[in-house]
Amino acid sequence: MTNALLISLLIFPALIALLILLVKKRTFGNIMINLYAIVHFLSTIGIVFCNNFDNANHYFAVDNINKVFLLVLSLVFLMTAIYNNGYSKTMTNLSNKKVCLYSVMTTCFVWAMTGAILTVDLGIAWILIEATTLTSAYLIYFHRTKSSIEAAWKYVFMCSIGIALAFIGIIFLNISAGNINSLNYEALLQNAKLFNPFWLKLSFVFILFGFGTKMGLAPVHFWLPDAHSESPSPISALLSATLLNSAFLVILRIFKILSIAECSGYGKIMLAVMGFLSIFITAVFVYHIKNYKRMLAYSSIENMGILAIGTALGGSAFYAVILHLIGHSLAKASFFLTSGNILEIFETKRIKSISGLIYADKKTGWLWIASFLAICAFPTSLLFISEFIIIKTMFQKGYYVLCILFVLLLTVVLYGMAKTVLRMTFGELSKEKNEMIAQNAKKISPSMYIPQVIMLVIVFVLGIYIPPFLNEVIQNTLSAL
């Protein structure tokens, strides 16, 4: 049963992409994306909540670690597909060919992320993480402006360097493994205690910096603000809410090998340093950002830093990491999709040019506020629980200075984002652009509100109550870490 569902996730998108290329109709392409999203979600539900594994495949399988990542990807993709129904109607000035290519590359991008999550072989994961770069580069370049071309080139350049560093790390890992000629995670875990500590530690340096580039951890984050801000809003949501998670999963798997080999102290220091540096960089830049989509991108860097810190802490913080991953993915996807509404209404990404959002479009204004509250860990957001657990773990382990630094940096980021969000939402509506704004607001269809509402409801409800079936999945993930 599980293998059949795996095949549907890995083979079905190829058929979808081929059909879109053959038919070459934008409406058909949009229908196919919706079909793929539904099949992806139903297959994922079957995989995640199926206790009878028949993983005969040596390269792709479901285990307790990748279940949560797959579930998050599938839900965000489904919500993005729903949003795309309304978003695609705004592409009236684009050619049929260009819109079809957008649908094809979106399908291929989701396929690459799905494969990267489902693979249980480090070599295959490396290939598929690179595939996510190649498939999403076109989507970043989609609008073909000067800034989008620059963002796409920076993205390809930085991620290519990152993937090269990761490849060197894999070579060092293979040297550390000695006679174990396999990159299968299970084989590596079973023999981790036999690994050469020197080569294993060195491999983790390159793997962390390599896949950390894709995850958006500082100081190898430079591509992220440009790529996320220049992409179409549905793609920005996928980049921030799912792509970064795919790279983080690989890092988690290698960190587990490090832990079994009793070298985790070394890895924890590196993760903590990169984590705090990521939050610090966000705290610095959040006050100088002129583009609201770049602000959301820097927020992603901050939250990847929180995941890295939680992983470094270990213990009960692992539970916080899983909660934070779920909460951030849904809240940030909602934030980016809502930013697409703002861009459609005001026709600009400049923060200074936007004021009175709540008066221009009340639903978008409240979604903007709610997304901000969710991402900034306002009770009862799931992120409030995760950050509280991380702070509590720091206190329990006696890291008082780091705890104070952590809280201060988060407060600075919160203040910087709040100032921007509140000014955009409740400022005075421009009388000069009033007619243009009113006309554009009418173009926002219900499908461009519904996904955000669903994701935000999930984020705030999970902060109060986690259903037993989801808690079981999370607990199984913790037992495997």
Coordinates of C-alpha atoms in Angstrom, one line a residue:
M1 CA 0.0 0.0 0.0
T2 CA 2.7 2.5 1.0
N3 CA 4.8 1.8 -2.1
A4 CA 1.8 2.4 -4.3
L5 CA 1.3 5.8 -2.6
L6 CA 5.0 6.6 -3.0
I7 CA 4.8 5.9 -6.7
S8 CA 1.8 8.1 -7.1
L9 CA 3.8 11.0 -5.4
L10 CA 6.9 10.4 -7.6
I11 CA 5.5 9.4 -11.0
F12 CA 2.2 11.3 -11.2
P13 CA 3.8 14.8 -11.5
A14 CA 5.7 13.7 -14.5
L15 CA 2.5 12.8 -16.3
I16 CA 0.9 16.0 -15.2
A17 CA 3.8 18.1 -16.5
L18 CA 3.8 16.2 -19.8
L19 CA 0.0 16.8 -20.3
I20 CA 0.4 20.5 -19.6
L21 CA 3.1 20.7 -22.3
L22 CA 1.0 18.9 -24.8
V23 CA -2.3 20.7 -24.2
K24 CA -0.7 24.2 -23.8
K25 CA -3.8 25.8 -22.3
R26 CA -3.4 28.0 -19.2
T27 CA -6.8 26.8 -17.8
F28 CA -5.8 23.2 -18.2
G29 CA -2.5 23.8 -16.6
N30 CA -4.2 25.3 -13.5
I31 CA -6.6 22.4 -13.3
M32 CA -3.7 20.0 -13.5
I33 CA -1.9 21.8 -10.6
N34 CA -5.1 21.4 -8.5
L35 CA -5.4 17.8 -9.4
Y36 CA -1.8 17.2 -8.5
A37 CA -2.2 19.0 -5.2
I38 CA -5.3 16.9 -4.3
V39 CA -3.6 13.6 -5.2
H40 CA -0.4 14.7 -3.3
F41 CA -2.5 15.5 -0.2
L42 CA -4.6 12.3 -0.3
S43 CA -1.5 10.2 -0.9
T44 CA 0.3 11.9 2.0
I45 CA -2.5 11.4 4.4
G46 CA -2.5 7.7 3.4
I47 CA 1.3 7.5 4.0
V48 CA 1.5 9.6 7.2
F49 CA -1.4 7.8 9.0
C50 CA -0.7 4.3 7.7
N51 CA 1.1 2.1 10.3
N52 CA 1.7 -0.8 7.9
F53 CA 5.0 0.1 6.1
D54 CA 6.1 -2.0 3.1
N55 CA 9.1 0.0 2.2
A56 CA 10.8 -2.4 -0.2
N57 CA 12.4 0.5 -2.1
H58 CA 16.1 1.1 -1.2
Y59 CA 16.0 4.8 -2.3
F60 CA 12.6 6.1 -1.4
A61 CA 10.7 5.2 1.8
V62 CA 8.6 6.7 4.6
D63 CA 9.9 6.7 8.1
N64 CA 9.1 8.5 11.3
I65 CA 11.4 11.4 10.5
N66 CA 10.2 12.4 7.0
K67 CA 6.4 12.0 7.8
V68 CA 6.0 15.5 9.3
F69 CA 8.0 17.1 6.6
L70 CA 5.9 15.5 3.9
L71 CA 2.6 16.4 5.6
V72 CA 3.7 20.1 5.9
L73 CA 4.7 20.2 2.2
S74 CA 1.5 18.6 1.0
L75 CA -0.8 20.9 3.1
V76 CA 1.1 24.0 2.0
F77 CA 1.1 22.9 -1.6
L78 CA -2.7 22.3 -1.5
M79 CA -3.3 25.7 0.0
T80 CA -1.0 27.3 -2.6
A81 CA -2.8 25.5 -5.4
I82 CA -6.2 26.9 -4.2
Y83 CA -4.7 30.4 -4.0
N84 CA -3.3 30.0 -7.5
N85 CA -6.8 29.6 -8.9
G86 CA -7.4 33.3 -8.2
Y87 CA -3.8 34.4 -8.8
S88 CA -3.6 32.9 -12.3
K89 CA -6.5 35.2 -13.3
T90 CA -4.3 38.2 -12.7
M91 CA -1.8 36.9 -15.3
T92 CA -3.9 38.4 -18.2
N93 CA -0.9 40.3 -19.6
L94 CA 1.2 37.1 -19.9
S95 CA 1.4 34.8 -22.9
N96 CA -0.2 31.4 -22.9
K97 CA 3.2 29.7 -23.3
K98 CA 4.6 31.5 -20.3
V99 CA 1.7 30.6 -18.0
C100 CA 1.9 27.0 -19.1
L101 CA 5.6 26.9 -18.3
Y102 CA 4.9 28.4 -14.9
S103 CA 2.5 25.4 -14.2
V104 CA 5.0 22.9 -15.5
M105 CA 7.9 24.2 -13.4
T106 CA 5.7 24.5 -10.3
T107 CA 4.8 20.8 -10.7
C108 CA 8.5 19.9 -11.2
F109 CA 9.5 22.0 -8.2
V110 CA 7.0 20.3 -5.9
W111 CA 8.1 16.9 -7.3
A112 CA 11.8 17.6 -6.5
M113 CA 11.0 18.7 -2.9
T114 CA 8.8 15.6 -2.4
G115 CA 11.6 13.4 -3.7
A116 CA 14.2 15.1 -1.4
I117 CA 11.9 14.5 1.6
L118 CA 11.1 10.9 0.7
T119 CA 14.5 9.6 -0.2
V120 CA 16.4 7.6 2.3
D121 CA 19.7 7.9 0.4
L122 CA 22.0 10.8 1.0
G123 CA 23.3 10.7 -2.6
I124 CA 19.8 10.9 -4.0
A125 CA 18.9 13.7 -1.6
W126 CA 21.9 15.7 -2.9
I127 CA 20.7 15.2 -6.5
L128 CA 17.1 16.2 -5.7
I129 CA 18.1 19.2 -3.6
E130 CA 20.0 20.4 -6.7
A131 CA 16.9 19.6 -8.8
T132 CA 14.9 22.0 -6.6
T133 CA 17.4 24.8 -7.6
L134 CA 17.0 24.1 -11.3
T135 CA 13.2 23.9 -11.3
S136 CA 12.6 26.9 -9.1
A137 CA 15.2 29.2 -10.8
Y138 CA 12.8 29.7 -13.7
L139 CA 10.0 30.6 -11.3
I140 CA 12.1 33.2 -9.5
Y141 CA 13.0 34.6 -12.9
F142 CA 9.3 34.4 -14.0
H143 CA 8.5 38.2 -14.2
R144 CA 11.8 38.8 -16.2
T145 CA 12.5 42.1 -14.6
K146 CA 16.1 43.3 -13.9
S147 CA 15.8 42.5 -10.2
S148 CA 14.2 39.1 -10.8
I149 CA 17.0 38.1 -13.3
E150 CA 19.6 39.2 -10.7
A151 CA 17.8 37.3 -8.0
A152 CA 17.7 34.1 -10.1
W153 CA 21.4 34.3 -10.9
K154 CA 22.3 34.9 -7.3
Y155 CA 20.1 32.0 -6.3
V156 CA 21.7 29.6 -8.8
F157 CA 25.2 30.8 -8.0
M158 CA 24.9 30.6 -4.2
C159 CA 23.0 27.3 -4.2
S160 CA 25.5 25.7 -6.7
I161 CA 28.3 26.6 -4.4
G162 CA 26.3 25.2 -1.5
I163 CA 25.6 21.9 -3.3
A164 CA 29.3 21.7 -4.2
L165 CA 30.3 22.1 -0.5
A166 CA 27.7 19.4 0.4
F167 CA 29.2 17.1 -2.2
I168 CA 32.6 17.5 -0.6
G169 CA 31.0 16.8 2.8
I170 CA 29.5 13.6 1.4
I171 CA 32.9 12.5 0.1
F172 CA 34.4 13.1 3.6
L173 CA 31.5 11.2 5.1
N174 CA 32.3 8.3 2.8
I175 CA 35.9 8.4 3.9
S176 CA 34.9 8.4 7.5
A177 CA 32.7 5.3 6.9
G178 CA 35.6 3.3 5.8
N179 CA 34.5 0.0 4.1
I180 CA 30.8 0.9 4.2
N181 CA 30.1 1.7 0.6
S182 CA 26.6 3.0 1.0
L183 CA 24.9 6.4 1.5
N184 CA 21.7 4.8 2.7
Y185 CA 20.7 6.5 6.0
E186 CA 19.9 3.3 7.7
A187 CA 23.3 1.7 6.8
L188 CA 25.1 4.9 8.0
L189 CA 23.2 4.9 11.3
Q190 CA 23.9 1.3 12.0
N191 CA 27.6 1.8 11.5
A192 CA 27.9 5.3 12.9
K193 CA 30.0 4.2 15.9
L194 CA 32.6 2.8 13.6
F195 CA 33.1 6.1 11.7
N196 CA 36.4 8.0 11.9
P197 CA 35.6 11.0 14.2
F198 CA 37.9 13.5 12.4
W199 CA 36.5 12.9 8.9
L200 CA 33.0 12.7 10.3
K201 CA 33.3 16.2 12.0
L202 CA 34.9 17.6 8.8
S203 CA 32.1 16.2 6.7
F204 CA 29.5 17.8 8.9
V205 CA 31.1 21.2 8.4
F206 CA 30.7 21.0 4.7
I207 CA 27.3 19.4 4.8
L208 CA 26.0 22.0 7.2
F209 CA 27.3 24.9 5.1
G210 CA 26.2 23.2 1.9
F211 CA 22.7 22.3 2.8
G212 CA 22.6 25.3 5.2
T213 CA 22.8 27.5 2.1
K214 CA 19.6 26.0 0.8
M215 CA 18.0 26.2 4.2
G216 CA 18.9 29.9 4.4
L217 CA 21.1 29.8 7.5
A218 CA 23.5 32.7 8.0
P219 CA 26.2 33.4 6.8
V220 CA 25.2 31.5 3.6
H221 CA 21.8 33.1 3.3
F222 CA 22.5 35.8 0.7
W223 CA 20.3 34.4 -2.1
L224 CA 17.2 34.1 0.0
P225 CA 15.9 37.7 0.4
D226 CA 16.2 38.4 -3.3
A227 CA 14.7 35.1 -4.5
H228 CA 11.8 35.1 -2.1
S229 CA 10.9 38.8 -2.8
E230 CA 11.1 38.5 -6.6
S231 CA 9.2 35.2 -7.1
P232 CA 5.4 35.1 -7.7
S233 CA 3.7 35.0 -4.3
P234 CA 2.6 31.3 -4.5
I235 CA 6.2 30.4 -5.3
S236 CA 7.5 32.6 -2.5
A237 CA 5.2 30.6 -0.2
L238 CA 6.6 27.3 -1.4
L239 CA 10.2 28.5 -1.2
S240 CA 9.9 29.7 2.4
A241 CA 7.4 27.1 3.8
T242 CA 8.6 23.9 2.1
L243 CA 12.0 24.2 0.3
L244 CA 13.9 25.3 3.4
N245 CA 12.4 22.4 5.3
S246 CA 13.7 19.9 2.7
A247 CA 17.3 21.0 3.3
F248 CA 16.8 21.1 7.0
L249 CA 15.7 17.4 6.9
V250 CA 19.0 16.4 5.4
I251 CA 20.9 18.3 8.1
L252 CA 18.8 16.6 10.8
R253 CA 19.6 13.1 9.4
I254 CA 23.3 13.8 9.3
F255 CA 23.2 15.3 12.8
K256 CA 21.6 12.1 14.0
I257 CA 24.6 10.2 12.6
L258 CA 26.9 12.6 14.5
S259 CA 25.0 12.0 17.7
I260 CA 25.3 8.2 17.5
A261 CA 29.0 8.6 16.7
E262 CA 29.2 10.7 20.0
C263 CA 30.4 13.8 18.1
S264 CA 27.2 15.8 18.6
G265 CA 28.8 18.4 20.8
Y266 CA 30.8 19.6 17.9
G267 CA 27.7 19.8 15.7
K268 CA 25.6 21.5 18.4
I269 CA 28.1 24.4 18.6
M270 CA 28.0 24.9 14.8
L271 CA 24.2 24.8 14.7
A272 CA 23.9 27.2 17.6
V273 CA 26.4 29.7 16.1
M274 CA 24.7 29.7 12.7
G275 CA 21.3 29.9 14.4
F276 CA 22.1 33.0 16.5
L277 CA 23.8 34.6 13.6
S278 CA 20.7 34.1 11.5
I279 CA 18.5 35.8 14.1
F280 CA 21.0 38.6 14.6
I281 CA 21.2 39.4 10.8
T282 CA 17.4 39.5 10.7
A283 CA 17.4 41.9 13.7
V284 CA 19.8 44.2 11.9
F285 CA 18.2 44.2 8.5
V286 CA 14.6 44.3 9.5
Y287 CA 14.9 48.1 10.2
H288 CA 16.4 48.9 6.8
I289 CA 14.1 47.0 4.5
K290 CA 12.1 48.9 1.9
N291 CA 10.4 45.9 0.4
Y292 CA 7.7 44.0 2.5
K293 CA 8.4 40.7 0.7
R294 CA 12.1 41.0 1.6
M295 CA 10.9 41.5 5.2
L296 CA 9.1 38.2 5.1
A297 CA 12.2 36.6 3.6
Y298 CA 14.4 37.8 6.4
S299 CA 11.8 36.5 8.8
S300 CA 12.3 33.0 7.2
I301 CA 16.1 33.3 7.9
E302 CA 15.2 34.2 11.6
N303 CA 13.0 31.1 11.9
M304 CA 15.5 28.8 10.3
G305 CA 17.9 30.1 12.9
I306 CA 15.4 29.2 15.7
L307 CA 15.2 25.6 14.2
A308 CA 19.0 25.3 14.3
I309 CA 19.1 26.6 17.9
G310 CA 16.4 24.1 19.0
T311 CA 18.3 21.3 17.3
A312 CA 21.5 22.3 19.1
L313 CA 19.8 22.3 22.5
G314 CA 18.3 18.8 22.0
G315 CA 16.1 17.1 24.6
S316 CA 12.7 18.7 24.9
A317 CA 13.7 21.4 22.4
F318 CA 13.4 18.7 19.7
Y319 CA 9.7 18.8 20.3
A320 CA 9.8 22.6 20.0
V321 CA 11.7 22.2 16.7
I322 CA 8.9 20.0 15.1
L323 CA 6.2 22.4 16.4
H324 CA 8.1 25.4 15.1
L325 CA 8.6 23.8 11.7
I326 CA 4.9 23.2 11.4
G327 CA 3.8 26.6 12.7
H328 CA 6.4 28.6 10.7
S329 CA 5.5 26.8 7.4
L330 CA 1.8 27.5 7.7
A331 CA 2.1 31.1 9.0
K332 CA 4.8 32.1 6.6
A333 CA 2.9 30.6 3.6
S334 CA -0.1 32.6 4.7
F335 CA 2.0 35.8 5.0
F336 CA 3.5 35.4 1.5
L337 CA 0.1 34.6 -0.1
T338 CA -1.4 37.7 1.6
S339 CA 1.5 39.7 0.3
G340 CA 0.4 38.7 -3.2
N341 CA -3.0 40.3 -2.5
I342 CA -1.2 43.5 -1.4
L343 CA 0.9 43.5 -4.5
E344 CA -2.2 43.1 -6.7
I345 CA -4.0 45.9 -4.9
F346 CA -1.2 48.5 -4.6
E347 CA 1.0 47.4 -7.6
T348 CA 4.2 48.0 -5.6
K349 CA 6.4 46.1 -3.1
R350 CA 7.7 49.3 -1.5
I351 CA 6.7 49.6 2.1
K352 CA 6.5 53.4 2.0
S353 CA 4.1 53.4 -0.9
I354 CA 1.5 51.3 1.0
S355 CA -0.8 52.7 3.7
G356 CA -4.4 52.1 4.8
L357 CA -4.5 48.4 3.7
I358 CA -7.4 47.7 6.1
Y359 CA -9.4 50.4 4.3
A360 CA -8.4 49.3 0.8
D361 CA -9.4 45.6 1.4
K362 CA -10.6 44.7 4.9
K363 CA -10.1 40.9 4.4
T364 CA -6.5 41.3 3.2
G365 CA -5.8 43.8 6.0
W366 CA -6.9 41.4 8.7
L367 CA -5.1 38.5 7.1
W368 CA -1.9 40.6 7.1
I369 CA -2.3 41.3 10.8
A370 CA -3.2 37.7 11.7
S371 CA -0.3 36.3 9.7
F372 CA 2.0 38.7 11.6
L373 CA 0.6 37.7 15.0
A374 CA 1.1 34.0 14.0
I375 CA 4.7 34.4 12.8
C376 CA 5.7 36.5 15.8
A377 CA 4.5 33.9 18.3
F378 CA 1.5 35.8 19.7
P379 CA -0.6 33.5 21.9
T380 CA -2.2 31.1 21.0
S381 CA 0.1 30.7 17.9
L382 CA 1.9 27.4 17.7
L383 CA 5.1 29.3 17.5
F384 CA 4.5 30.8 21.0
I385 CA 4.5 27.2 22.4
S386 CA 7.7 26.3 20.4
E387 CA 9.6 29.4 21.4
F388 CA 8.5 29.1 25.0
I389 CA 9.8 25.5 25.1
I390 CA 13.2 26.6 23.6
I391 CA 13.5 29.4 26.2
K392 CA 12.5 26.9 29.0
T393 CA 15.2 24.4 27.8
M394 CA 17.8 27.1 27.8
F395 CA 17.0 27.9 31.4
Q396 CA 17.0 24.3 32.4
K397 CA 20.4 23.7 30.9
G398 CA 21.8 26.9 32.5
Y399 CA 22.4 28.9 29.3
Y400 CA 21.2 32.1 30.9
V401 CA 23.3 34.5 28.7
L402 CA 22.2 32.8 25.5
C403 CA 18.6 32.8 26.7
I404 CA 18.7 36.6 27.3
L405 CA 20.3 37.1 23.9
F406 CA 17.7 34.9 22.2
V407 CA 14.8 36.9 23.8
L408 CA 16.4 40.3 23.0
L409 CA 17.0 39.4 19.4
L410 CA 13.4 38.1 18.9
T411 CA 12.1 41.2 20.6
V412 CA 14.0 43.4 18.2
V413 CA 12.7 41.5 15.2
L414 CA 9.2 41.6 16.6
Y415 CA 9.3 45.4 17.0
G416 CA 10.8 46.0 13.5
M417 CA 8.1 43.9 11.8
A418 CA 5.3 45.3 13.9
K419 CA 6.2 48.8 13.0
T420 CA 6.1 48.0 9.3
V421 CA 2.9 45.8 9.4
L422 CA 0.9 48.3 11.5
R423 CA 2.0 51.3 9.4
M424 CA 1.0 49.4 6.2
T425 CA -2.3 48.3 7.6
F426 CA -3.7 51.3 9.6
G427 CA -2.0 54.2 7.9
E428 CA -4.0 56.8 5.9
L429 CA -5.1 55.5 2.5
S430 CA -3.7 57.5 -0.4
K431 CA -6.4 59.7 -2.0
E432 CA -4.4 60.0 -5.2
K433 CA -4.4 56.2 -5.8
N434 CA -7.9 55.6 -4.3
E435 CA -9.6 54.8 -7.6
M436 CA -6.8 52.5 -8.8
I437 CA -6.7 50.7 -5.4
A438 CA -10.5 50.2 -5.4
Q439 CA -10.5 48.7 -8.9
N440 CA -7.6 46.4 -8.1
A441 CA -9.2 45.2 -4.8
K442 CA -12.2 43.9 -6.8
K443 CA -9.8 41.5 -8.7
I444 CA -9.1 39.6 -5.5
S445 CA -11.2 36.4 -5.6
P446 CA -12.3 34.3 -2.7
S447 CA -9.7 31.7 -3.4
M448 CA -7.1 34.3 -2.6
Y449 CA -8.4 34.5 1.0
I450 CA -9.5 31.0 1.9
P451 CA -6.1 29.3 2.1
Q452 CA -4.7 31.9 4.5
V453 CA -7.7 31.5 6.7
I454 CA -7.4 27.7 6.8
M455 CA -3.7 27.8 7.6
L456 CA -4.0 30.5 10.3
V457 CA -6.8 28.7 12.0
I458 CA -4.6 25.6 12.1
V459 CA -1.7 27.5 13.6
F460 CA -3.8 29.1 16.3
V461 CA -5.8 26.0 17.1
L462 CA -2.7 23.8 17.4
G463 CA -1.3 26.3 19.9
I464 CA -4.2 25.3 22.2
Y465 CA -4.9 21.7 21.2
I466 CA -2.9 19.1 19.2
P467 CA -5.1 16.2 18.1
P468 CA -4.0 12.8 19.2
F469 CA -3.3 11.5 15.7
L470 CA -1.0 14.5 14.9
N471 CA 0.7 14.2 18.4
E472 CA 1.4 10.5 17.6
V473 CA 3.1 11.5 14.4
I474 CA 5.2 14.1 16.2
Q475 CA 6.1 11.7 19.0
N476 CA 7.2 9.1 16.5
T477 CA 9.4 11.7 14.9
L478 CA 11.0 12.6 18.2
S479 CA 11.7 8.9 18.9
A480 CA 13.6 8.7 15.6
L481 CA 15.7 11.8 16.2

